[in-house]
Short mmCIF file of C-alpha atoms in Angstrom, two decimals:
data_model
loop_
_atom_site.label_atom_id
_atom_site.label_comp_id
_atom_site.label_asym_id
_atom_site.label_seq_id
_atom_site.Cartn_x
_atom_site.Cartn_y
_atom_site.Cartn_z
CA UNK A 1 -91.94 90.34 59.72
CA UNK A 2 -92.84 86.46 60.20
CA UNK A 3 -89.48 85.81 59.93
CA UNK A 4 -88.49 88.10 63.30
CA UNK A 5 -91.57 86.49 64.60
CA UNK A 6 -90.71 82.61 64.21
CA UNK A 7 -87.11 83.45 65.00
CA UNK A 8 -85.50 79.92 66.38
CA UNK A 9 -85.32 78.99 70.10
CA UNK A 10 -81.84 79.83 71.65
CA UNK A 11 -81.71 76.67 73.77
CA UNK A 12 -82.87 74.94 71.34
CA UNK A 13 -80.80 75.40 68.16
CA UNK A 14 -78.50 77.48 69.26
CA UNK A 15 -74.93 76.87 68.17
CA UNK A 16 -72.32 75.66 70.86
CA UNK A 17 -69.48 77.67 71.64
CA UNK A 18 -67.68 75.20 73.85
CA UNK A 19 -63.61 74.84 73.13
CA UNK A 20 -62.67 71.33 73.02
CA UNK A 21 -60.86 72.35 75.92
CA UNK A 22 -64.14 72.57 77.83
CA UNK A 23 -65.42 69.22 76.79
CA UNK A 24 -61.56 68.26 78.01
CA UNK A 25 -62.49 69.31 81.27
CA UNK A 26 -65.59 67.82 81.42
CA UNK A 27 -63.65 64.63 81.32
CA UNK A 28 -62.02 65.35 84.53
CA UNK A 29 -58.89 64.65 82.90
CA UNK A 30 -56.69 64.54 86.51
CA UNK A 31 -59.50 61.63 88.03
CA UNK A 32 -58.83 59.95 84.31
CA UNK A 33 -55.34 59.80 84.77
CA UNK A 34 -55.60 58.09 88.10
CA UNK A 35 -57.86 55.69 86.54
CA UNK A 36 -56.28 54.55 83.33
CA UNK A 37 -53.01 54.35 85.76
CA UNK A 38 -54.96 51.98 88.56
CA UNK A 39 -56.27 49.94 85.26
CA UNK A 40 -52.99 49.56 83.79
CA UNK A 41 -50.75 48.31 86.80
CA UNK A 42 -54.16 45.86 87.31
CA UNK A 43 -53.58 44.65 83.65
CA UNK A 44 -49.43 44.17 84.10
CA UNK A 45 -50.12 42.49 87.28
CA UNK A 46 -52.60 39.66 85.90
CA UNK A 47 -51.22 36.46 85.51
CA UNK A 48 -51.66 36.18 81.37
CA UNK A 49 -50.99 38.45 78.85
CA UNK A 50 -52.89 40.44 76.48
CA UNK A 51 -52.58 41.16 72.69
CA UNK A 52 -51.04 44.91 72.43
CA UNK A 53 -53.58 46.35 70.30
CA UNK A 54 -56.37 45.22 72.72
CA UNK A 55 -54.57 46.50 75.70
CA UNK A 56 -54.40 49.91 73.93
CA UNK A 57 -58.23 49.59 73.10
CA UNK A 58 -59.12 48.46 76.72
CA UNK A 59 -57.17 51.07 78.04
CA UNK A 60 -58.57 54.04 75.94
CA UNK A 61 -62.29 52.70 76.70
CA UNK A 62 -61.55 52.41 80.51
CA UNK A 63 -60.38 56.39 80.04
CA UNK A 64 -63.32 57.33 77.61
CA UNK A 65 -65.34 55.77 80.67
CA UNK A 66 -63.87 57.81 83.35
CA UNK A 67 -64.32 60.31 81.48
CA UNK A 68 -68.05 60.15 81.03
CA UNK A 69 -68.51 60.11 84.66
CA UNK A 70 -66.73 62.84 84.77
CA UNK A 71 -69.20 64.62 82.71
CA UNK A 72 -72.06 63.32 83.84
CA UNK A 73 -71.36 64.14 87.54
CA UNK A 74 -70.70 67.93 86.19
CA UNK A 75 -74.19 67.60 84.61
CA UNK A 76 -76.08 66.83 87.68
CA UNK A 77 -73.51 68.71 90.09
CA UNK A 78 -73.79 72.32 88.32
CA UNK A 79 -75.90 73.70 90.70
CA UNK A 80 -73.36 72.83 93.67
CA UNK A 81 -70.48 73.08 91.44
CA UNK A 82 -71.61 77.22 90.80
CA UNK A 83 -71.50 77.63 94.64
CA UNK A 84 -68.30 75.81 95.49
CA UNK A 85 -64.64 78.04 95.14
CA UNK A 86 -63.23 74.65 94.13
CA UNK A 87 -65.82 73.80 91.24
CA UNK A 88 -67.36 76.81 90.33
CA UNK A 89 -64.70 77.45 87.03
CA UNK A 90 -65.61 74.14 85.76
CA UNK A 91 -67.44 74.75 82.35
CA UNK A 92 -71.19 73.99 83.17
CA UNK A 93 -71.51 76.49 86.31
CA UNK A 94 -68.88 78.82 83.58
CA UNK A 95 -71.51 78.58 81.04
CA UNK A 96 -69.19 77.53 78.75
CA UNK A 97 -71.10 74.07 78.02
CA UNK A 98 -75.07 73.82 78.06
CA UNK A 99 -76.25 71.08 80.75
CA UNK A 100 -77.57 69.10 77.84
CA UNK A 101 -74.04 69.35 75.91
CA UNK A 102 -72.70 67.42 79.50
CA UNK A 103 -75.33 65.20 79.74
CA UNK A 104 -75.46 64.21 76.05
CA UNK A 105 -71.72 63.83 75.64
CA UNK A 106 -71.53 61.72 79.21
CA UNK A 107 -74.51 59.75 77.86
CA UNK A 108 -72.70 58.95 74.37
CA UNK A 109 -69.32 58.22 75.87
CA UNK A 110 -70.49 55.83 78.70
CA UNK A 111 -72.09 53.81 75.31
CA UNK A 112 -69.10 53.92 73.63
CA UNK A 113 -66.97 52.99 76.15
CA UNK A 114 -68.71 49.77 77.73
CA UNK A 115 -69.52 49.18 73.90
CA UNK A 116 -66.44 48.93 72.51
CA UNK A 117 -64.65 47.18 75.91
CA UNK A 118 -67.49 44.60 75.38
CA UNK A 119 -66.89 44.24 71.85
CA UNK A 120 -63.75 44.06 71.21
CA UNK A 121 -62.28 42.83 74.57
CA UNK A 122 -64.65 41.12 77.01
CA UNK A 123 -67.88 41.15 78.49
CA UNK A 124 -66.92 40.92 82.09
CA UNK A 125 -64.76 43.75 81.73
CA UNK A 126 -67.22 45.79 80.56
CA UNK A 127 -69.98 44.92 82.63
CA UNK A 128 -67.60 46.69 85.16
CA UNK A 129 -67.02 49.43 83.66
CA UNK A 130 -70.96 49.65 83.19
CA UNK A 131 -71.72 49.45 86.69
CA UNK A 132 -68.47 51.98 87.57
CA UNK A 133 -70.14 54.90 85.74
CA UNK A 134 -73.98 53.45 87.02
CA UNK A 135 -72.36 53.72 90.14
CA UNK A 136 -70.63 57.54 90.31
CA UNK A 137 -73.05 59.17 88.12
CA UNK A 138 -76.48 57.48 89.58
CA UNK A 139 -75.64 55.99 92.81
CA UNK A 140 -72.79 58.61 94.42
CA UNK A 141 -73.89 61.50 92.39
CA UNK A 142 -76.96 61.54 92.52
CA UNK A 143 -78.08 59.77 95.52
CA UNK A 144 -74.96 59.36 98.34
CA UNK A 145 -73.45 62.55 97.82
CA UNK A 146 -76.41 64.91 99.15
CA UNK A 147 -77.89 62.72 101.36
CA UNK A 148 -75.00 60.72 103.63
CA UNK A 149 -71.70 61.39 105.46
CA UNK A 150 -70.88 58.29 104.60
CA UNK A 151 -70.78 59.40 100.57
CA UNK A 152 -67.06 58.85 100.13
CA UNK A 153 -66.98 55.65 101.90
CA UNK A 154 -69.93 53.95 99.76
CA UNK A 155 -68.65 56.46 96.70
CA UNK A 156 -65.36 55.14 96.68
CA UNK A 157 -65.88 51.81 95.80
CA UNK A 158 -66.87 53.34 91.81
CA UNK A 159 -62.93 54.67 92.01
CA UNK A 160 -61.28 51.56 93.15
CA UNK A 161 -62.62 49.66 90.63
CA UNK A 162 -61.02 50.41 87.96
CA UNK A 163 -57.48 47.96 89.03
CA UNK A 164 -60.31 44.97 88.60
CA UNK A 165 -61.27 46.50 85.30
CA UNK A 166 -58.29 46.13 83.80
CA UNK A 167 -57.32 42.83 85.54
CA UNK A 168 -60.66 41.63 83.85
CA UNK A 169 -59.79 42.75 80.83
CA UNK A 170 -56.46 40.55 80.56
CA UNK A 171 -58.07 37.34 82.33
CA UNK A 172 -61.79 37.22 81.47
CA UNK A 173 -62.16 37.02 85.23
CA UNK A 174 -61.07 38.33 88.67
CA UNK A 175 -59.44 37.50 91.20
CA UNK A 176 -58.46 38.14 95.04
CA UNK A 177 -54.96 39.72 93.87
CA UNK A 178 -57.28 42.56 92.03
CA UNK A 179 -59.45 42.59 94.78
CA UNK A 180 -56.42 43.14 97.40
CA UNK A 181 -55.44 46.33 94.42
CA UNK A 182 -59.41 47.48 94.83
CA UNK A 183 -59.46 47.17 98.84
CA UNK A 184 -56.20 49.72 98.80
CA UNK A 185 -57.90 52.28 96.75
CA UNK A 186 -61.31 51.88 98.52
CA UNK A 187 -59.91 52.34 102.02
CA UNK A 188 -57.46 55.35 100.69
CA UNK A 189 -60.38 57.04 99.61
CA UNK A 190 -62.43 58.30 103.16
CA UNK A 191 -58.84 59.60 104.80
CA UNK A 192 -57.43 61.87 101.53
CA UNK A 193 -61.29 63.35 100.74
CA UNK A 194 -62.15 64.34 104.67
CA UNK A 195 -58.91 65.68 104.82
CA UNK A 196 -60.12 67.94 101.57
CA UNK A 197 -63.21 68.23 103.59
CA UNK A 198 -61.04 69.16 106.43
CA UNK A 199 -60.08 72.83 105.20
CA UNK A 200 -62.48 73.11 102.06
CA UNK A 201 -65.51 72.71 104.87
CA UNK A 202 -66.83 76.13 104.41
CA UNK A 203 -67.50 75.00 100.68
CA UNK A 204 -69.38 72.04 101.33
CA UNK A 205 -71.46 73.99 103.91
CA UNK A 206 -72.26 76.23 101.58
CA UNK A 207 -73.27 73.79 99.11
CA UNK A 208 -75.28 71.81 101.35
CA UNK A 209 -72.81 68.82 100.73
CA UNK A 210 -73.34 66.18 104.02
CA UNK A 211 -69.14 65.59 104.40
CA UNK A 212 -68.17 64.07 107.28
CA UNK A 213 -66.57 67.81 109.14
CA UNK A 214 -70.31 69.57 108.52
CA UNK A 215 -71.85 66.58 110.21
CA UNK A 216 -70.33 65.14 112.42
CA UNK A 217 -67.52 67.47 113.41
CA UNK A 218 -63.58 68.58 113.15
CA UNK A 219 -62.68 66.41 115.73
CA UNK A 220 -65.10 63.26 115.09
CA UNK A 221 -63.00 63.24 110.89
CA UNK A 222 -59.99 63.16 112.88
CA UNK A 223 -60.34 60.13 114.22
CA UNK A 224 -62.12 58.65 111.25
CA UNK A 225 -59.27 59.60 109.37
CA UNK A 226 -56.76 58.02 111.56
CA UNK A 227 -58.76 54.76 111.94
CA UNK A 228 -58.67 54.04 108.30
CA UNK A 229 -55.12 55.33 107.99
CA UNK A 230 -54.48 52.18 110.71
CA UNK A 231 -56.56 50.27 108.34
CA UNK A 232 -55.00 51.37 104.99
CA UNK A 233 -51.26 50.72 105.65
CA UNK A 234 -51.36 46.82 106.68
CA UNK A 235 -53.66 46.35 103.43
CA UNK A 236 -50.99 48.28 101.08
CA UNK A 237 -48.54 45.68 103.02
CA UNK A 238 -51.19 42.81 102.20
CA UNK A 239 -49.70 42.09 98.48
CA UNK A 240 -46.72 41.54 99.29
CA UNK A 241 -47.82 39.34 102.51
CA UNK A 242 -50.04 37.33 100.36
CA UNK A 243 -46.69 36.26 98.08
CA UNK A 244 -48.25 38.44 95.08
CA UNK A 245 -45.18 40.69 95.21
CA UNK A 246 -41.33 40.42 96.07
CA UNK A 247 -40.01 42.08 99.39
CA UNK A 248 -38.90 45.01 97.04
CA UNK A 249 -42.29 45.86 97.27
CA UNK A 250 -42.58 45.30 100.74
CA UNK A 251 -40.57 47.58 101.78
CA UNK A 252 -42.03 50.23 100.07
CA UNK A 253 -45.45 49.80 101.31
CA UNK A 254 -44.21 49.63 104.53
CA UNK A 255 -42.54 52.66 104.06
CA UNK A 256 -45.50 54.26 102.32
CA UNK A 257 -47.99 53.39 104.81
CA UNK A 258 -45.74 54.05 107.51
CA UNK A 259 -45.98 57.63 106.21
CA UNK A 260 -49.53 57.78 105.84
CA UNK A 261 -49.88 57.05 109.12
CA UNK A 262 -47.72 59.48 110.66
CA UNK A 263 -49.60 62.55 108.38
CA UNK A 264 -52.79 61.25 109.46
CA UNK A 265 -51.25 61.47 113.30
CA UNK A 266 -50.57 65.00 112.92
CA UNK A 267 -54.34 64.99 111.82
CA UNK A 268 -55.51 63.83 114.80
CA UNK A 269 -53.50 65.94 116.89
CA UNK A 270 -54.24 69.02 115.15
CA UNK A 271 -55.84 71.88 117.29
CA UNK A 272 -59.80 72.86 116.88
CA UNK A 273 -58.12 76.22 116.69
CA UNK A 274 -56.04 75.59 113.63
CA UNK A 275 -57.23 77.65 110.80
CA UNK A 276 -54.71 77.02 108.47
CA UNK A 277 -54.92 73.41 108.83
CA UNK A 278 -51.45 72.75 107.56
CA UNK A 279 -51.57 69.34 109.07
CA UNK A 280 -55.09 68.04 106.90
CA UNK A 281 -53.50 69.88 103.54
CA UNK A 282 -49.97 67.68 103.79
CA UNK A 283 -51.94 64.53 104.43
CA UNK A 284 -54.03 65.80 101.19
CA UNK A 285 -51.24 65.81 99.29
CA UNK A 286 -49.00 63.20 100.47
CA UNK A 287 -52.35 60.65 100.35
CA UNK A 288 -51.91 61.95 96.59
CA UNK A 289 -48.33 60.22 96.22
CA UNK A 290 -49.06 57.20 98.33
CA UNK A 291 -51.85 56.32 96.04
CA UNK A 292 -49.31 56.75 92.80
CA UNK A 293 -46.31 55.44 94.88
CA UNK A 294 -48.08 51.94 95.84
CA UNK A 295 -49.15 51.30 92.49
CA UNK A 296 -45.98 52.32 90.77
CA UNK A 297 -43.75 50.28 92.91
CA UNK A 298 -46.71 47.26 92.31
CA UNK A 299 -46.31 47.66 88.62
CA UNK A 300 -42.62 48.28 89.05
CA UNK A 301 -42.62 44.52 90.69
CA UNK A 302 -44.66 42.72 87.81
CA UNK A 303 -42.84 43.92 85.00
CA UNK A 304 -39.64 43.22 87.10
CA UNK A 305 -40.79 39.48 88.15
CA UNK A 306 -41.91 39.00 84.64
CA UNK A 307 -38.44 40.38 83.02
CA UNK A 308 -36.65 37.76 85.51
CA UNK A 309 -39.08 35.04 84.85
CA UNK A 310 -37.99 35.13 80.92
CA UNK A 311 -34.37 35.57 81.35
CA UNK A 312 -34.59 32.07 83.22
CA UNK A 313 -36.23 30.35 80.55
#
């Protein structure tokens, strides 16, 4: 019959059968979290404040943002993603959601995002944002990821940005306070992905994925990661040495990066023959809680400087 015979392309018009929890974990919603909490303690810690309906707006379109990386880094990544033990449950590789589902709801949420931080907050701000998901979907994605050992380093400036975002979003501007809050990120990035890298190496090998252990060696990240340990804790010190912060927070950076330090020492140290790599995996997840920890006690000093600063009025 014609009707059998002009039956409707299944790519084309078929139906999707994506969960919104799918779509959910498109957004990477752990990565978002990290984001919107960078953002946030960037927006406390500016110098003005902001009317509470447009901090809620800016906050939700520097989320929707990260969240359309996310997606569009799934989009492009599937075919790595599929071969990875670490990625290959996320729903594009699952074939749960259609590579044009990812693409076209990373496309639509990257407009709506910068859109409506432009809009209804400020242009600066959102030119950030812009370049942000430009940046990890297009330039890490796409280009750094499979081509450079180096892809974290140059990556990670897309994931530190987000402190500036929201430090725009309150001023207009930015500033080297939000900068100082951008450097931390940036050079906390290269030390907790190698170590990742570290034990997950057999993944990335089998992906293809240039990291730093398939290229250049176990003991060559080692070192890496200890030199920007050495580099990381005197910056997460820097705030507080600058006069943006009390001693309160201080302390706790010292602290902090005095522990980073020591995890990335036990890095170095570790054996070639270490197969369990218990050393790399509790630097992992300790570089986890310094990143949370620095910020934390940073927004913990604003709002406490700022409570202080009204009682004496």
């Amino acid at each position: 019959m014609a009707l059998v015979n002009n039956r409707l392309d299944d790519q084309a018009f078929r139906m999707s059968e994506a969960t919104a929890g799918d779509f959910l974990a498109l957004l990477k919603p752990r990565v978002m979290s990290l984001v919107v909490f960078t953002a946030f303690v960037g927006m406390v810690a500016a110098p003005v404040t902001i009317n509470p309906f447009l901090a809620i707006v800016a906050i939700l379109a520097i989320a929707v943002g990260a969240g359309a990386s996310g997606a569009l880094n799934m989009w492009y990544d599937a075919d790595i993603d599929a071969v990875m033990t670490r990625t290959a449950k996320r729903p594009v590789p699952m074939g749960k959601v259609s590579p044009r589902e990812a693409l076209t709801f990373g496309l639509v949420l990257s407009v709506l995002s910068v859109m409506t931080l432009g809009v209804l907050v400020n242009w600066l701000s959102a030119a950030l944002l812009a370049f942000t998901i430009f940046f990890y979907a297009v330039v890490y994605t796409m280009w750094l990821k499979r081509w450079t050992p180096q892809n974290i380093v140059i990556g990670g400036a897309a994931g530190a940005l987000p402190p500036m975002i929201g430090w725009a979003a309150v001023t207009g501007n930015v500033s080297f306070e939000s900068f100082v809050l951008f450097l931390i990120t940036f050079l906390w990035t290269p030390p907790h992905f190698w170590a990742l890298a570290l034990f997950k190496s057999e993944d990335y090998e089998r992906a293809g994925i240039p990291m730093m252990p398939n290229v250049a060696g176990a003991a060559s990240t080692r070192r890496q990661i200890f030199a920007y340990s050495l580099l990381l804790a005197p910056v997460g010190v820097a705030p507080w040495l600058l006069g943006y912060t009390t001693a309160g927070y201080g302390a706790v950076s010292v602290a902090l990066g005095a522990g980073f330090v020591w995890y990335a020492w036990k890095v170095l140290r570790m054996p070639d023959t270490d197969k369990a790599m218990k050393p790399a995996k509790a630097l992992f997840a300790y570089s986890l809680l310094y990143l949370f920890a620095i910020f934390a006690a940073y927004l913990a000093d604003s709002v406490i400087g700022r409570v202080v600063a009204l009682g004496g009025v």
